[in-house]
Amino acid sequence: MDRRVFAALALLACTTVAGCGGAANSSTQLVKPPDVVLYARPVTRSVTDHEEFPGRTEAIMSVQVTSRVSGYLNQVYFQDGQQVEKGAVLFQIDPRPFQADLDRAKAANLQAEAHAKRLNNEFQRAKVLYDRGMSISREEYDRYSFDNAEAAASVGTAKANFDLADLNLEFTRVVAPIGGRLGRRLVDPGNLVKADDTPLVTIVSQDPIYVYFDVHEQAMLKIRRMINEGRVKAKSEHEVPIELCLSDERDFQHRGMVDFTDNRVDLSTGTLRFRARLDNPKGMFTPGLFVRVKLPIGDPHPALMVREEAVTSDQGQKKVFVVRRSLKDGQPAFFEDKTGKPILDRDGKPIPKFAHTTVNVGTLGVLIDGFREVSEGVKPDDLVVVSGLQKLRKDAPVTAREFNSDSDALPEAKTAASGTPRATVGQPSQPPKDGRADTPAADLKSPDSNAPRAASTPSPSEAGGAAGDRERRSQAH
């Protein structure tokens, strides 16, 4: 068969198929779904101005235990990390040399007491003879007197040596000077321990506990002024209550009280060191932990608050987007297709059209449970956009629905994952799993199901161009 005849037949077949396809799809058309944003109304709450500061926990008492006598370590009476009470025995140093010293001091003390007793008796007899003027000179009387005094002093020395030996023997039992939690032992039995030099173990108190944090001078001055004005029920900043949370907590559920402030501001940082004291009965806090401290610096007052996700920053100014219903001839407007008919959702309802504006919210206040205090711009009935901010473009309408904190926990992630599909007019759609009317493209319908699908029908030039390509390829073969 001639190649030209074959090419013509192929072109005719392709044109026929394209025409059939266009006829089959003429009953449908693609409608781009409107962008959906989520809004939430502001809430009014009673809040207290505060500031947050980073802090560190510290033990009220911390002791590095050392021995007060030198000797070889015999026994250890605790487990590493154990909780102990004050006075509990921790270590035992070999007591035998100290027991020997005690026995020797005891014997020396008895000897001194006996010697002193004998000299005292001699002195008493000499005194009687001297007082009666009998055969004893003044020189001899003085010798008896001073010998008796020296003997009495020797008794004192011997008694002190005995007490020291007894104390050293007692020091062979190393006890806990405070109650708290022990660290690991630093010396094993059998090693030589030097008095006041060899560290044995560290012990820190657990309950209560201190929290140290640095407050900038503006907050510190504001607190003092409020105290002086009587707006805070405290005699000084030493009695200001605080709230704090650990690094893995979001809520400030722990309470404490400031009990100390430093006597000068740090010149290098411009901050004043604060210290708070809080109870730790369950041992949740350990010395050295990082915490966040909430320090109140104002009175409770009503405040208008928006969700934190709604706040954006534009050239240093904090703003939010507010949507409102678009109007057409004084009536609420709806999205329409090219023929001017309203686009319907899967429930057969017209999709409302919203316009948006930006509102400057001024200085931001406190953050509570995901809501941020705003000082201006927003009204209680405003519809503040909290999700889909990237879909808002100048003069481009959107549709909107109210934000649901339970089902819309990650609205941005859902949108990014699903993409933006297109809707086919007249095609049956699968109902969404959550049953919402804003499930996007597949649920949008147009009342005109016979509208031509111009976007999907190839033009004659396109069909001819494709056939020409096939003809050229066949001629090349």
Coordinates of C-alpha atoms in Angstrom, one line a residue:
M1 CA 0.0 0.0 0.0
D2 CA 1.2 3.4 -0.8
R3 CA 2.7 5.3 2.1
R4 CA 0.6 8.4 1.4
V5 CA -2.6 6.4 1.4
F6 CA -1.6 4.8 4.7
A7 CA -0.8 8.2 6.3
A8 CA -4.2 9.6 5.2
L9 CA -6.1 6.6 6.7
A10 CA -4.2 7.0 9.9
L11 CA -5.0 10.7 10.0
L12 CA -8.7 10.0 9.4
A13 CA -8.7 7.4 12.2
C14 CA -7.1 9.7 14.7
T15 CA -9.5 12.5 13.8
T16 CA -12.4 10.2 14.3
V17 CA -11.1 9.0 17.7
A18 CA -10.5 12.6 18.8
G19 CA -14.0 13.5 17.8
C20 CA -15.5 10.7 19.7
G21 CA -13.5 11.5 22.7
G22 CA -14.6 15.1 22.5
A23 CA -18.2 14.0 22.3
A24 CA -17.8 11.7 25.2
N25 CA -16.3 14.4 27.4
S26 CA -18.5 17.2 26.2
S27 CA -20.8 16.7 29.0
T28 CA -18.2 17.5 31.6
Q29 CA -15.9 20.4 32.4
L30 CA -13.2 21.1 34.9
V31 CA -13.9 23.7 37.6
K32 CA -11.1 24.9 39.8
P33 CA -12.2 24.6 43.4
P34 CA -11.9 27.8 45.6
D35 CA -9.2 27.9 48.2
V36 CA -10.4 27.1 51.7
V37 CA -9.2 28.8 54.8
L38 CA -10.2 28.2 58.4
Y39 CA -11.2 31.0 60.8
A40 CA -11.8 31.4 64.5
R41 CA -13.4 34.2 66.5
P42 CA -11.3 36.0 69.2
V43 CA -12.0 35.0 72.8
T44 CA -12.1 37.2 75.9
R45 CA -10.2 36.0 79.0
S46 CA -9.0 37.4 82.3
V47 CA -5.2 37.4 82.1
T48 CA -2.3 38.6 84.2
D49 CA 0.7 40.2 82.5
H50 CA 3.8 38.2 83.0
E51 CA 7.2 37.5 81.6
E52 CA 9.0 34.3 81.2
F53 CA 12.6 33.7 82.1
P54 CA 14.9 30.7 81.9
G55 CA 16.2 29.3 85.2
R56 CA 18.1 26.5 86.9
T57 CA 17.3 24.5 89.9
E58 CA 19.8 24.3 92.7
A59 CA 19.9 22.3 96.0
I60 CA 19.3 24.3 99.1
M61 CA 22.2 22.4 100.8
S62 CA 25.0 20.5 99.0
V63 CA 27.9 18.8 100.9
Q64 CA 31.0 17.0 99.7
V65 CA 31.6 14.5 102.5
T66 CA 35.2 14.0 103.7
S67 CA 36.7 12.2 106.6
R68 CA 37.9 14.1 109.7
V69 CA 40.5 11.6 110.5
S70 CA 43.1 9.7 108.4
G71 CA 43.0 5.9 108.1
Y72 CA 42.1 3.0 105.9
L73 CA 38.5 2.6 104.8
N74 CA 36.9 -0.6 106.1
Q75 CA 33.2 -0.5 105.1
V76 CA 30.6 1.4 103.0
Y77 CA 27.1 1.4 104.4
F78 CA 25.0 2.8 101.5
Q79 CA 24.1 2.2 97.8
D80 CA 25.0 4.8 95.2
G81 CA 22.1 7.3 94.7
Q82 CA 20.4 6.3 98.0
Q83 CA 18.2 8.7 99.9
V84 CA 19.5 9.1 103.5
E85 CA 18.6 10.9 106.6
K86 CA 20.8 13.2 108.6
G87 CA 23.2 11.3 110.9
A88 CA 23.1 8.0 108.9
V89 CA 26.4 6.2 108.9
L90 CA 28.0 6.2 105.5
F91 CA 31.6 4.9 106.0
Q92 CA 33.7 3.1 108.6
I93 CA 37.4 3.8 108.9
D94 CA 39.6 1.3 110.7
P95 CA 39.0 2.3 114.4
R96 CA 41.8 0.2 116.0
P97 CA 44.6 2.8 116.1
F98 CA 42.2 5.4 117.4
Q99 CA 40.9 3.0 120.1
A100 CA 44.5 2.5 121.2
D101 CA 45.0 6.2 121.4
L102 CA 41.9 6.5 123.5
D103 CA 43.1 3.8 125.9
R104 CA 46.4 5.5 126.3
A105 CA 44.8 8.9 126.9
K106 CA 42.5 7.3 129.4
A107 CA 45.4 5.8 131.3
A108 CA 47.3 9.0 131.2
N109 CA 44.3 10.8 132.6
L110 CA 44.0 8.4 135.5
Q111 CA 47.7 8.8 136.2
A112 CA 47.4 12.5 136.2
E113 CA 44.4 12.4 138.5
A114 CA 46.2 10.1 141.0
H115 CA 49.4 12.3 141.0
A116 CA 47.3 15.4 141.5
K117 CA 45.4 13.8 144.4
R118 CA 48.7 12.9 146.1
L119 CA 50.2 16.4 145.7
N120 CA 46.9 18.0 146.9
N121 CA 47.1 16.0 150.1
E122 CA 50.7 17.0 150.7
F123 CA 49.7 20.6 150.1
Q124 CA 46.8 20.4 152.6
R125 CA 49.1 19.1 155.4
A126 CA 51.8 21.7 154.6
K127 CA 49.2 24.4 154.8
V128 CA 48.0 23.2 158.2
L129 CA 51.5 23.2 159.6
Y130 CA 52.3 26.6 158.1
D131 CA 49.2 28.1 159.5
R132 CA 50.0 26.9 163.0
G133 CA 53.6 28.3 162.7
M134 CA 55.1 24.9 163.1
S135 CA 58.4 23.6 161.6
I136 CA 57.8 24.6 157.9
S137 CA 59.3 27.5 156.1
R138 CA 57.7 29.8 153.6
E139 CA 59.8 28.4 150.8
E140 CA 58.7 24.8 151.5
Y141 CA 55.1 25.9 151.7
D142 CA 55.3 27.6 148.3
R143 CA 56.8 24.4 146.7
Y144 CA 53.9 22.3 148.0
S145 CA 51.4 24.9 146.7
F146 CA 52.9 25.1 143.1
D147 CA 53.3 21.4 142.8
N148 CA 49.6 21.0 143.6
A149 CA 48.7 23.6 141.0
E150 CA 50.9 21.9 138.3
A151 CA 49.3 18.5 139.1
A152 CA 45.8 20.0 138.7
A153 CA 46.8 21.5 135.3
S154 CA 48.2 18.1 134.2
V155 CA 44.9 16.6 135.0
G156 CA 43.2 19.1 132.7
T157 CA 45.7 18.3 129.9
A158 CA 45.2 14.6 130.3
K159 CA 41.4 15.0 130.2
A160 CA 41.6 17.1 127.0
N161 CA 43.8 14.4 125.4
F162 CA 41.3 11.8 126.4
D163 CA 38.4 13.8 124.9
L164 CA 40.3 14.3 121.7
A165 CA 41.1 10.6 121.4
D166 CA 37.5 9.8 122.0
L167 CA 36.4 12.3 119.4
N168 CA 38.8 10.9 116.8
L169 CA 37.5 7.4 117.5
E170 CA 33.9 8.7 116.9
F171 CA 35.1 10.3 113.6
T172 CA 36.0 6.9 112.2
R173 CA 32.3 6.5 111.6
V174 CA 31.5 9.0 108.8
V175 CA 27.9 10.1 109.0
A176 CA 25.6 12.2 106.7
P177 CA 25.8 15.8 107.8
I178 CA 22.5 16.6 106.0
G179 CA 19.5 14.6 104.7
G180 CA 19.3 14.2 101.0
R181 CA 20.3 12.1 98.0
L182 CA 23.8 10.6 97.7
G183 CA 25.9 10.4 94.7
R184 CA 28.2 7.6 93.8
R185 CA 31.0 6.7 96.3
L186 CA 34.4 8.0 95.3
V187 CA 36.6 5.7 97.4
D188 CA 36.4 1.9 97.8
P189 CA 37.2 -0.1 101.0
G190 CA 40.9 -0.7 101.5
N191 CA 42.1 2.7 100.3
L192 CA 43.8 5.2 102.5
V193 CA 41.7 8.2 103.4
K194 CA 43.3 11.5 104.3
A195 CA 41.6 13.8 106.8
D196 CA 39.8 16.8 105.3
D197 CA 41.3 16.0 101.9
T198 CA 39.9 12.8 100.3
P199 CA 36.3 13.3 99.0
L200 CA 34.2 10.3 99.7
V201 CA 30.7 11.1 98.4
T202 CA 28.5 14.1 97.5
I203 CA 25.1 14.6 99.1
V204 CA 22.5 17.2 98.1
S205 CA 19.1 18.1 99.7
Q206 CA 16.0 17.4 97.6
D207 CA 13.0 19.0 99.3
P208 CA 12.5 22.0 99.2
I209 CA 14.7 23.2 96.3
Y210 CA 15.8 26.6 94.9
V211 CA 15.3 28.0 91.4
Y212 CA 17.6 30.8 90.2
F213 CA 16.7 33.1 87.3
D214 CA 17.8 36.5 86.0
V215 CA 15.2 39.3 85.6
H216 CA 15.9 42.3 83.4
E217 CA 15.8 45.6 85.1
Q218 CA 12.6 46.9 83.4
A219 CA 10.6 44.0 84.8
M220 CA 12.2 44.3 88.2
L221 CA 11.4 48.1 88.4
K222 CA 7.8 47.4 87.3
I223 CA 7.3 44.9 90.0
R224 CA 8.7 47.3 92.6
R225 CA 6.5 50.1 91.5
M226 CA 3.4 47.9 91.6
I227 CA 4.4 46.8 95.2
N228 CA 4.8 50.4 96.2
E229 CA 1.5 51.3 94.7
G230 CA -0.2 48.4 96.5
R231 CA -1.2 46.7 93.3
V232 CA 0.6 43.5 94.3
K233 CA -0.1 41.9 97.6
A234 CA 3.5 41.6 98.7
K235 CA 5.8 43.5 101.1
S236 CA 8.7 43.3 98.6
E237 CA 9.8 41.4 95.5
H238 CA 10.9 38.7 98.0
E239 CA 7.3 37.6 98.3
V240 CA 6.2 37.5 94.7
P241 CA 4.7 34.2 93.7
I242 CA 6.0 32.4 90.5
E243 CA 4.9 29.6 88.3
L244 CA 7.3 27.3 86.5
C245 CA 7.5 24.3 84.2
L246 CA 10.1 21.7 83.2
S247 CA 11.6 21.5 79.8
D248 CA 9.2 18.8 78.7
E249 CA 6.1 20.5 80.0
R250 CA 3.9 23.1 78.3
D251 CA 1.8 24.2 81.3
F252 CA 3.1 26.1 84.2
Q253 CA 1.8 23.7 86.9
H254 CA 4.4 24.2 89.6
R255 CA 4.2 27.0 92.2
G256 CA 6.9 28.7 94.2
M257 CA 7.7 31.9 96.0
V258 CA 10.6 34.4 95.5
D259 CA 12.6 34.5 98.7
F260 CA 15.7 36.4 97.7
T261 CA 17.0 38.9 95.2
D262 CA 20.6 40.0 94.8
N263 CA 21.8 43.3 96.2
R264 CA 23.0 44.7 92.9
V265 CA 22.3 44.5 89.1
D266 CA 24.8 42.7 87.0
L267 CA 26.6 45.4 85.0
S268 CA 27.5 43.0 82.1
T269 CA 23.9 41.7 81.6
G270 CA 21.7 44.3 83.1
T271 CA 19.8 41.7 85.1
L272 CA 19.1 41.1 88.8
R273 CA 19.4 37.5 90.1
F274 CA 16.2 36.2 91.7
R275 CA 15.8 33.1 93.8
A276 CA 12.6 31.2 94.4
R277 CA 11.9 28.4 96.8
L278 CA 9.4 25.6 96.0
D279 CA 8.4 22.3 97.6
N280 CA 9.6 19.1 95.9
P281 CA 7.9 16.3 97.8
K282 CA 7.8 13.9 94.9
G283 CA 11.4 14.5 93.9
M284 CA 10.5 15.7 90.4
F285 CA 13.1 18.5 90.5
T286 CA 16.8 17.6 90.6
P287 CA 19.5 20.2 91.1
G288 CA 20.8 21.5 87.7
L289 CA 17.5 21.1 85.8
F290 CA 16.5 23.8 83.2
V291 CA 13.1 25.3 83.9
R292 CA 11.0 28.1 82.6
V293 CA 9.8 30.6 85.1
K294 CA 6.6 32.8 84.7
L295 CA 6.9 36.0 86.8
P296 CA 3.7 38.1 87.1
I297 CA 4.2 41.8 86.5
G298 CA 0.6 43.1 86.3
D299 CA -3.0 42.9 87.5
P300 CA -5.6 40.5 86.2
H301 CA -7.6 42.2 83.4
P302 CA -9.9 41.2 80.6
A303 CA -8.1 40.8 77.3
L304 CA -9.1 39.9 73.7
M305 CA -7.1 37.0 72.4
V306 CA -6.6 35.3 69.1
R307 CA -5.0 31.9 68.3
E308 CA -1.2 32.1 68.1
E309 CA -1.3 30.5 64.6
A310 CA -3.1 33.5 63.2
V311 CA -0.4 36.1 64.0
T312 CA 2.0 37.0 61.3
S313 CA 4.8 39.6 61.1
D314 CA 5.1 42.2 58.3
Q315 CA 8.1 44.6 58.5
G316 CA 8.2 44.3 62.3
Q317 CA 4.5 44.8 62.8
K318 CA 2.2 42.0 64.1
K319 CA -0.9 41.4 61.9
V320 CA -3.7 39.0 61.4
F321 CA -6.0 38.3 58.4
V322 CA -9.7 38.8 58.8
V323 CA -12.2 37.4 56.3
R324 CA -15.8 38.6 55.7
R325 CA -18.6 37.6 53.3
S326 CA -18.4 39.1 49.9
L327 CA -21.5 40.9 48.7
K328 CA -23.1 41.1 45.2
D329 CA -25.8 43.7 44.7
G330 CA -26.1 43.9 48.5
Q331 CA -26.6 40.2 48.9
P332 CA -24.0 37.5 50.0
A333 CA -22.0 36.3 47.0
F334 CA -21.2 32.8 46.0
F335 CA -18.6 31.2 43.7
E336 CA -19.9 30.8 40.0
D337 CA -18.8 28.9 37.0
K338 CA -18.1 30.5 33.6
T339 CA -21.8 30.5 32.8
G340 CA -22.6 32.5 35.9
K341 CA -24.3 29.7 37.7
P342 CA -23.3 29.0 41.4
I343 CA -20.9 26.2 42.1
L344 CA -22.3 23.7 44.5
D345 CA -20.6 21.5 47.1
R346 CA -21.4 17.8 47.5
D347 CA -24.5 18.7 49.5
G348 CA -25.8 20.8 46.7
K349 CA -25.3 24.1 48.5
P350 CA -23.7 27.1 46.9
I351 CA -20.1 27.8 48.1
P352 CA -19.9 31.2 49.8
K353 CA -17.3 33.7 48.8
F354 CA -15.2 35.6 51.3
A355 CA -12.8 38.6 51.0
H356 CA -9.9 39.2 53.4
T357 CA -8.1 42.2 54.9
T358 CA -5.1 42.6 57.1
V359 CA -5.4 44.1 60.6
N360 CA -2.6 45.5 62.7
V361 CA -2.9 44.0 66.2
G362 CA -0.4 46.3 67.9
T363 CA 1.7 45.0 70.8
L364 CA 1.3 41.3 71.6
G365 CA 0.6 40.3 75.2
V366 CA 0.7 37.1 77.1
L367 CA 0.3 33.6 75.5
I368 CA -2.1 31.3 77.3
D369 CA -3.2 27.8 76.0
G370 CA -2.3 28.7 72.4
F371 CA -4.1 32.1 72.5
R372 CA -2.2 35.4 72.2
E373 CA -3.4 38.7 73.7
V374 CA -3.7 41.5 71.2
S375 CA -4.0 45.2 72.1
E376 CA -5.9 46.7 69.0
G377 CA -7.4 46.2 65.6
V378 CA -9.4 43.0 66.2
K379 CA -13.1 43.0 67.3
P380 CA -14.9 40.2 69.1
D381 CA -17.0 39.2 66.1
D382 CA -14.1 39.2 63.5
L383 CA -13.4 36.0 61.6
V384 CA -9.6 35.7 62.1
V385 CA -7.9 33.3 59.7
V386 CA -5.9 30.6 61.6
S387 CA -5.1 28.2 58.8
G388 CA -4.5 28.5 55.1
L389 CA -2.7 31.9 55.3
Q390 CA -0.6 31.0 52.3
K391 CA -3.7 30.8 50.2
L392 CA -4.6 34.4 50.7
R393 CA -3.7 36.6 47.7
K394 CA -4.5 40.2 46.9
D395 CA -8.1 40.6 45.6
A396 CA -8.5 36.8 45.3
P397 CA -11.7 35.5 47.0
V398 CA -11.6 32.4 49.1
T399 CA -14.2 30.3 50.9
A400 CA -13.9 29.7 54.6
R401 CA -15.2 27.7 57.5
E402 CA -14.8 27.7 61.2
F403 CA -11.7 26.1 62.7
N404 CA -12.3 22.9 64.8
S405 CA -9.6 22.3 67.3
D406 CA -10.3 18.6 67.5
S407 CA -10.5 17.6 63.8
D408 CA -8.2 20.4 62.4
A409 CA -5.2 19.8 64.6
L410 CA -2.8 19.8 61.6
P411 CA -4.8 21.6 58.8
E412 CA -1.6 22.8 57.0
A413 CA -0.1 19.3 56.9
K414 CA -3.3 17.9 55.4
T415 CA -3.5 20.5 52.7
A416 CA 0.1 20.1 51.8
A417 CA -0.3 16.3 51.6
S418 CA -3.4 16.2 49.6
G419 CA -2.6 18.9 47.0
T420 CA -5.2 20.8 45.1
P421 CA -7.2 18.5 42.8
R422 CA -9.5 19.7 40.1
A423 CA -13.3 19.1 40.1
T424 CA -15.1 17.5 37.2
V425 CA -18.6 18.8 36.6
G426 CA -21.2 16.1 36.2
Q427 CA -18.9 13.3 37.5
P428 CA -19.9 11.4 40.6
S429 CA -17.7 12.1 43.6
Q430 CA -16.6 10.0 46.6
P431 CA -17.9 11.5 49.9
P432 CA -15.2 12.6 52.3
K433 CA -14.4 10.5 55.3
D434 CA -15.1 13.3 57.7
G435 CA -18.4 14.3 56.1
R436 CA -17.4 18.0 55.7
A437 CA -18.8 20.2 52.9
D438 CA -15.4 21.8 52.3
T439 CA -13.7 18.6 51.0
P440 CA -12.1 20.0 47.9
A441 CA -12.3 19.5 44.2
A442 CA -14.2 16.3 43.7
D443 CA -17.2 17.5 45.7
L444 CA -17.8 20.7 43.6
K445 CA -20.6 20.5 41.2
S446 CA -22.0 22.9 38.6
P447 CA -25.7 22.9 37.8
D448 CA -24.9 23.0 34.1
S449 CA -23.8 19.4 33.4
N450 CA -23.9 19.8 29.6
A451 CA -21.3 22.5 29.4
P452 CA -18.6 21.7 26.9
R453 CA -15.3 20.5 28.2
A454 CA -13.2 22.8 26.1
A455 CA -10.1 22.4 28.2
S456 CA -9.8 18.7 27.4
T457 CA -10.8 18.7 23.7
P458 CA -7.8 18.9 21.3
S459 CA -8.1 21.6 18.6
P460 CA -7.9 20.7 14.9
S461 CA -4.4 22.2 14.7
E462 CA -3.3 20.1 17.6
A463 CA -4.8 16.9 16.0
G464 CA -3.3 17.8 12.6
G465 CA 0.1 18.4 14.2
A466 CA 0.1 15.0 15.9
A467 CA -1.0 13.3 12.7
G468 CA 1.7 15.1 10.8
D469 CA 4.3 13.9 13.3
R470 CA 3.2 10.3 12.8
E471 CA 3.3 10.6 9.0
R472 CA 6.8 12.0 9.1
R473 CA 7.9 9.1 11.4
S474 CA 6.3 6.6 9.0
Q475 CA 8.0 8.1 6.0
A476 CA 11.3 8.0 7.8
H477 CA 10.9 4.3 8.2

